[in-house]
Amino acid sequence: MIKADMGFGRKVDVPVSDLSVIRGLWEVRVKKYRQRQKKEQQRVEKSALPRINQQWEYRIYCKSLKPEEQQLLRQYLERSTRPDTQEYTGSDQQQDLQDADVDLKLQLDGDSWKEFPGDLRWRTYLREWHVSGTKICRLPEYLSLFTQLLVLQIPKNSIEELPPAIGEDTKLSGKLTGLRELNVSYNRLSKVPPELGHCENLERLELAGNYNLSELPFELSSLKRLVHLDIAENRFVSIPVCTLRMSGLQLLDLSNNGLSDLPQDMDRLEQLVTLFLHKNKLWYLPHCLSNISTLKMIVVSGEQLTCIPTRLCSNPDIKFIRLCDNLAKKKEEKKEKSKMRRWREAGKEEVKKDSREKEFIEAYISTLTDRVCPSPDTVPYSTTKVSISCLL
């Protein structure tokens, strides 16, 4: 207890507590609250509420379908109940396997598609999505229901964002923990949700050609199984921090960005095999790249690059490729320079030739004057016509 002066001669006793004690109390309360939340989430997951909710949504949706649409949906659902393993006999075994594989894929192509088909939400058994070249700009809200999804290939569309539900674990659905490949190249992304870091089984991530993408969330550091990362043709001015923590990365494509330098701890990528760096603003390469024993190929731009570690160039196990970004222009400039040089050399030779011819012509004309007109009073008998060709 301390006494505080409140003015007018009054003093009040004020209790003083240690801040660490207060913080400890709050941490205990927060911990208990999170434990209650976790227990409640587990209880909901084990209960039948999500399944009942999905069944009711299915019934409501079926009421709005036409008879032919209901028949089509019934066919889809019949295919979804096929067992994963079957005994095949006869000559049609390979064809049956191919048909079963097709049934597990969603294939959409062409700009006639502006949204996903309405019955897609009931095909949660699908393992792969292949959607490209469409005008679809948004992924469905029920994407997280596809917990068996392994491949999500959606390049060359108009998709503006990835929903957080792709890696978020909600009460009514799970996250896409089994996802192996994600390709969202050549869309209109400006950011990547941090929840994508929960898809820890991801092995291939392609985000090239989104142009407005300039950073990646730090939460992607948890993608330890990622072996292929393509973030080319974007607006990165530096390598994302999370990239250097993807310890299993084997291919990294950073081409066609705005990189001016590389971090000095690039050798943290101990399993890196291929590194694409061309079409950037790099003028040097760090020495740490020579410490990566698995590195087999480096592709860079050769115009501005002036400082390269000797160990990289002299290592026979590394294919060090320097590209000229404006190769056609450089060829044209070289051709023009060669032509101008030939013209200058030819011009000098012609000047020498013209000077000699000029001296000859002057001498010849003077002799003609003396021969034809010996004196001003003499009238010539005839005139001599002389034809002279000059090379100008």
XYZ file of C-alpha atoms in Angstrom:
392
model
C 0.000 0.000 0.000
C 1.161 3.515 -0.795
C -0.321 6.884 0.081
C -1.256 9.217 -2.758
C -1.775 12.930 -2.268
C -5.224 13.892 -3.671
C -4.940 17.596 -2.916
C -6.445 19.773 -0.151
C -4.426 17.820 2.389
C -6.236 14.520 1.743
C -4.289 11.289 1.321
C -5.739 8.043 -0.002
C -4.290 4.558 0.328
C -3.845 3.015 -3.190
C -3.269 -0.764 -3.537
C -0.309 -1.711 -5.773
C -0.081 -5.163 -7.427
C 2.657 -6.830 -9.419
C 1.881 -6.742 -13.175
C 3.283 -10.241 -13.618
C 0.610 -11.556 -11.244
C -2.160 -9.894 -13.247
C -0.725 -11.208 -16.492
C -0.514 -14.699 -15.031
C -4.189 -14.578 -14.060
C -5.213 -13.498 -17.564
C -3.092 -16.201 -19.177
C -4.790 -18.832 -17.015
C -8.215 -17.525 -17.997
C -7.323 -17.429 -21.697
C -5.967 -20.973 -21.517
C -9.166 -22.243 -19.873
C -11.274 -20.404 -22.439
C -9.362 -21.977 -25.342
C -9.691 -25.415 -23.771
C -13.453 -24.953 -23.510
C -13.565 -23.855 -27.146
C -11.579 -26.899 -28.242
C -13.822 -29.272 -26.290
C -16.905 -27.652 -27.786
C -15.491 -27.959 -31.298
C -14.662 -31.633 -30.739
C -18.155 -32.227 -29.384
C -19.728 -30.611 -32.464
C -17.500 -32.609 -34.801
C -18.467 -35.869 -33.123
C -22.144 -35.000 -33.093
C -24.534 -35.532 -35.974
C -25.309 -31.819 -36.419
C -23.080 -31.238 -39.506
C -24.434 -34.337 -41.208
C -28.056 -33.391 -40.417
C -27.451 -29.846 -41.634
C -25.985 -31.113 -44.907
C -28.909 -33.512 -45.408
C -31.431 -30.732 -44.918
C -29.556 -28.497 -47.354
C -29.552 -31.376 -49.833
C -33.311 -31.850 -49.498
C -33.989 -28.142 -49.944
C -31.750 -28.075 -52.998
C -33.446 -31.127 -54.548
C -36.843 -29.457 -54.221
C -35.696 -26.685 -56.561
C -34.436 -29.048 -59.298
C -36.225 -30.058 -62.461
C -36.903 -33.781 -63.067
C -34.059 -34.132 -65.586
C -31.677 -32.356 -63.193
C -32.731 -34.699 -60.380
C -32.023 -37.685 -62.625
C -28.563 -36.325 -63.446
C -27.818 -35.727 -59.777
C -28.929 -39.255 -58.908
C -26.465 -40.621 -61.472
C -23.658 -38.607 -59.914
C -24.503 -39.853 -56.444
C -24.665 -43.457 -57.634
C -21.142 -43.107 -59.008
C -19.956 -41.575 -55.743
C -20.987 -44.693 -53.793
C -18.676 -46.954 -55.761
C -16.166 -48.788 -53.544
C -12.546 -47.681 -53.807
C -11.293 -51.198 -54.568
C -13.034 -53.641 -56.876
C -12.087 -56.880 -58.518
C -11.928 -56.501 -62.278
C -12.005 -59.392 -64.704
C -12.185 -59.616 -68.460
C -10.775 -57.447 -71.271
C -12.516 -54.251 -70.095
C -10.470 -53.961 -66.900
C -8.304 -51.038 -68.105
C -11.306 -49.163 -69.512
C -13.211 -49.564 -66.234
C -10.238 -48.189 -64.314
C -10.098 -45.169 -66.628
C -13.835 -44.545 -66.200
C -13.496 -44.706 -62.428
C -10.639 -42.208 -62.587
C -12.681 -39.813 -64.741
C -15.517 -39.959 -62.210
C -13.181 -38.538 -59.579
C -12.247 -35.461 -61.646
C -13.984 -32.179 -62.371
C -13.117 -30.813 -65.821
C -14.240 -27.328 -66.933
C -12.782 -25.515 -69.966
C -13.807 -22.554 -72.079
C -15.114 -19.046 -71.454
C -18.737 -20.226 -71.571
C -18.379 -21.144 -67.881
C -19.042 -18.138 -65.615
C -19.730 -20.080 -62.414
C -19.432 -23.614 -61.090
C -22.283 -26.066 -61.770
C -25.011 -26.091 -59.115
C -24.764 -29.808 -58.321
C -21.044 -29.602 -57.585
C -21.570 -29.224 -53.839
C -22.932 -32.782 -53.637
C -19.889 -34.305 -55.368
C -17.590 -34.084 -52.363
C -16.022 -37.399 -53.350
C -14.021 -35.679 -56.118
C -10.235 -35.951 -55.896
C -9.204 -33.444 -58.592
C -10.431 -30.146 -60.033
C -9.174 -29.034 -63.460
C -10.694 -25.660 -64.346
C -8.953 -23.398 -66.888
C -9.734 -20.730 -69.459
C -13.111 -19.820 -67.945
C -14.678 -16.550 -66.761
C -15.190 -17.860 -63.238
C -14.082 -15.177 -60.766
C -14.898 -16.810 -57.415
C -14.423 -20.197 -55.815
C -17.522 -21.744 -54.185
C -18.172 -21.259 -50.470
C -18.488 -25.011 -49.971
C -14.956 -25.704 -51.200
C -13.885 -26.884 -47.728
C -16.415 -29.752 -47.941
C -14.113 -31.461 -50.474
C -11.879 -32.964 -47.818
C -10.693 -35.722 -50.215
C -9.383 -33.212 -52.765
C -5.772 -33.876 -53.827
C -5.331 -31.623 -56.875
C -6.761 -28.130 -57.375
C -5.735 -26.877 -60.817
C -7.500 -23.565 -61.604
C -5.139 -21.547 -63.871
C -6.064 -18.925 -66.509
C -9.384 -17.847 -65.023
C -10.585 -14.591 -63.421
C -10.350 -15.679 -59.782
C -9.743 -12.700 -57.500
C -9.107 -14.404 -54.166
C -8.560 -17.713 -52.424
C -11.116 -18.255 -49.644
C -9.718 -18.738 -46.120
C -11.863 -21.885 -45.925
C -9.247 -23.648 -48.060
C -7.253 -24.253 -44.885
C -9.599 -23.140 -42.152
C -11.171 -25.738 -39.858
C -14.778 -24.700 -39.166
C -17.568 -26.281 -37.144
C -19.516 -27.513 -40.152
C -16.634 -28.549 -42.417
C -13.007 -29.553 -42.376
C -9.948 -28.141 -44.100
C -8.286 -29.473 -47.241
C -5.547 -31.274 -45.336
C -5.007 -33.786 -48.146
C -4.326 -31.201 -50.861
C -1.118 -31.997 -52.775
C -1.153 -29.571 -55.727
C -2.515 -26.035 -56.020
C -2.232 -24.035 -59.239
C -3.776 -20.552 -59.282
C -1.503 -19.110 -61.973
C -2.647 -16.347 -64.335
C -5.619 -15.185 -62.325
C -6.218 -11.901 -60.492
C -4.937 -12.623 -57.006
C -3.589 -9.757 -54.930
C -2.984 -11.765 -51.738
C -2.813 -15.302 -50.387
C -4.738 -16.252 -47.227
C -2.605 -17.244 -44.210
C -4.900 -20.257 -43.720
C -3.213 -21.878 -46.735
C -0.348 -22.694 -44.370
C -2.602 -25.300 -42.705
C -2.474 -27.419 -45.879
C 0.744 -28.987 -44.675
C 0.695 -31.830 -47.227
C 1.008 -29.390 -50.129
C 3.845 -30.382 -52.459
C 3.366 -28.048 -55.447
C 2.239 -24.403 -55.333
C 1.987 -22.264 -58.489
C 1.028 -18.587 -58.251
C 2.647 -17.206 -61.420
C 1.232 -14.387 -63.507
C -1.128 -12.719 -61.034
C 0.716 -9.364 -61.431
C -0.816 -7.772 -58.293
C 0.774 -10.319 -55.964
C 3.691 -8.802 -54.053
C 3.971 -10.778 -50.789
C 3.253 -14.137 -49.173
C 2.061 -14.607 -45.567
C 4.587 -15.861 -43.038
C 2.194 -18.738 -42.152
C 3.260 -20.511 -45.371
C 6.502 -21.359 -43.556
C 4.761 -24.490 -42.284
C 4.675 -25.978 -45.800
C 7.670 -28.220 -45.120
C 6.707 -30.750 -47.803
C 6.575 -28.201 -50.608
C 9.065 -29.081 -53.374
C 7.867 -26.782 -56.191
C 7.137 -23.056 -55.767
C 6.404 -20.840 -58.768
C 5.803 -17.136 -58.079
C 7.106 -15.804 -61.408
C 5.605 -12.826 -63.250
C 4.405 -10.990 -60.164
C 5.517 -7.879 -58.267
C 7.905 -9.253 -55.664
C 10.765 -6.873 -54.848
C 12.330 -9.326 -52.410
C 12.127 -13.034 -51.648
C 9.303 -13.734 -49.152
C 10.586 -14.691 -45.715
C 8.415 -17.800 -45.626
C 10.158 -19.121 -48.756
C 13.483 -19.515 -46.962
C 11.755 -21.673 -44.334
C 10.364 -24.172 -46.853
C 13.165 -26.617 -46.121
C 12.086 -29.235 -48.677
C 11.985 -26.852 -51.663
C 13.649 -28.222 -54.817
C 12.477 -25.779 -57.513
C 12.047 -22.050 -56.997
C 10.909 -19.804 -59.849
C 11.312 -16.074 -59.134
C 11.669 -14.917 -62.731
C 10.124 -11.729 -64.096
C 9.735 -9.855 -60.816
C 11.416 -6.752 -59.391
C 14.178 -8.376 -57.327
C 17.272 -6.204 -56.878
C 19.190 -8.527 -54.544
C 19.066 -11.923 -52.843
C 19.294 -12.628 -49.094
C 22.597 -13.822 -47.668
C 20.949 -16.891 -46.108
C 19.719 -18.473 -49.333
C 21.686 -21.584 -48.380
C 18.904 -22.409 -45.915
C 17.261 -24.090 -48.905
C 19.465 -27.131 -48.514
C 17.590 -29.286 -51.043
C 17.246 -26.696 -53.809
C 18.001 -28.084 -57.278
C 16.713 -25.469 -59.768
C 16.631 -21.693 -59.360
C 15.102 -19.328 -61.955
C 16.059 -15.667 -61.514
C 15.968 -14.205 -65.027
C 14.136 -10.969 -65.882
C 14.897 -9.257 -62.581
C 17.173 -6.354 -61.601
C 19.969 -8.396 -60.047
C 23.529 -7.139 -60.455
C 25.190 -9.727 -58.203
C 24.667 -13.217 -56.764
C 25.450 -13.969 -53.106
C 28.281 -16.393 -52.249
C 25.905 -18.481 -50.133
C 24.474 -20.038 -53.313
C 27.704 -21.978 -53.755
C 27.056 -23.642 -50.377
C 23.946 -25.445 -51.674
C 25.343 -28.840 -52.610
C 22.161 -29.999 -54.400
C 22.014 -27.025 -56.791
C 22.163 -28.133 -60.445
C 20.799 -25.215 -62.485
C 20.710 -21.414 -62.192
C 19.104 -19.231 -64.854
C 19.779 -15.486 -64.663
C 19.700 -12.427 -66.916
C 23.079 -11.378 -68.247
C 22.643 -7.656 -68.914
C 23.050 -6.147 -65.433
C 24.768 -9.045 -63.670
C 28.367 -8.008 -62.957
C 29.351 -9.957 -59.829
C 29.152 -13.770 -59.793
C 30.845 -16.128 -57.311
C 33.680 -17.991 -58.997
C 32.633 -21.275 -57.393
C 29.308 -21.105 -59.224
C 30.845 -20.518 -62.640
C 33.635 -23.060 -62.231
C 31.497 -25.831 -60.768
C 30.989 -28.463 -63.526
C 27.935 -29.880 -61.759
C 25.967 -26.617 -62.112
C 24.452 -25.436 -65.377
C 24.866 -21.673 -65.117
C 22.746 -20.062 -67.842
C 22.864 -16.336 -68.593
C 20.033 -15.155 -70.813
C 19.742 -12.012 -72.886
C 16.233 -10.749 -72.261
C 16.147 -8.654 -75.469
C 17.891 -11.102 -77.758
C 16.049 -10.047 -80.925
C 16.775 -6.385 -80.266
C 20.429 -7.102 -79.596
C 20.729 -9.055 -82.847
C 19.165 -6.155 -84.734
C 21.505 -3.658 -83.054
C 24.499 -5.839 -83.865
C 23.352 -6.116 -87.468
C 22.923 -2.338 -87.722
C 26.367 -1.733 -86.241
C 27.925 -4.164 -88.718
C 26.131 -2.480 -91.608
C 27.207 0.986 -90.465
C 30.789 -0.222 -90.139
C 30.711 -1.579 -93.708
C 29.218 1.675 -94.929
C 31.940 3.713 -93.204
C 34.688 1.515 -94.639
C 33.128 1.641 -98.084
C 32.727 5.410 -97.772
C 36.413 5.862 -96.943
C 37.392 3.739 -99.937
C 35.067 5.687 -102.219
C 36.503 8.988 -100.994
C 40.000 7.811 -101.924
C 38.739 6.603 -105.307
C 36.886 9.854 -105.979
C 39.972 11.942 -105.121
C 42.127 9.991 -107.584
C 39.499 10.231 -110.326
C 39.107 13.933 -109.692
C 42.861 14.512 -110.131
C 42.807 12.480 -113.341
C 39.821 14.391 -114.707
C 41.388 17.782 -113.962
C 44.634 16.739 -115.681
C 42.811 15.307 -118.691
C 40.644 18.397 -119.136
C 43.702 20.664 -119.013
C 45.382 18.663 -121.813
C 42.241 18.883 -123.912
C 42.200 22.628 -123.467
C 45.793 22.943 -124.638
C 45.180 20.631 -127.594
C 41.852 21.959 -128.812
C 42.338 25.612 -127.984
C 46.058 26.439 -128.271
C 45.265 30.182 -128.267
C 42.194 32.341 -127.635
C 42.202 33.620 -131.217
C 42.241 30.220 -132.778
C 38.882 28.622 -133.626
C 38.876 24.861 -133.185
C 38.206 22.627 -136.148
C 36.136 20.277 -134.080
C 35.194 19.549 -130.505
C 35.899 16.424 -128.586
C 33.015 14.871 -126.670
C 34.230 13.161 -123.555
C 32.001 10.866 -121.454
C 33.118 10.486 -117.841
C 31.368 8.380 -115.257
C 31.954 9.311 -111.661
C 31.240 7.083 -108.787
C 29.552 9.263 -106.203
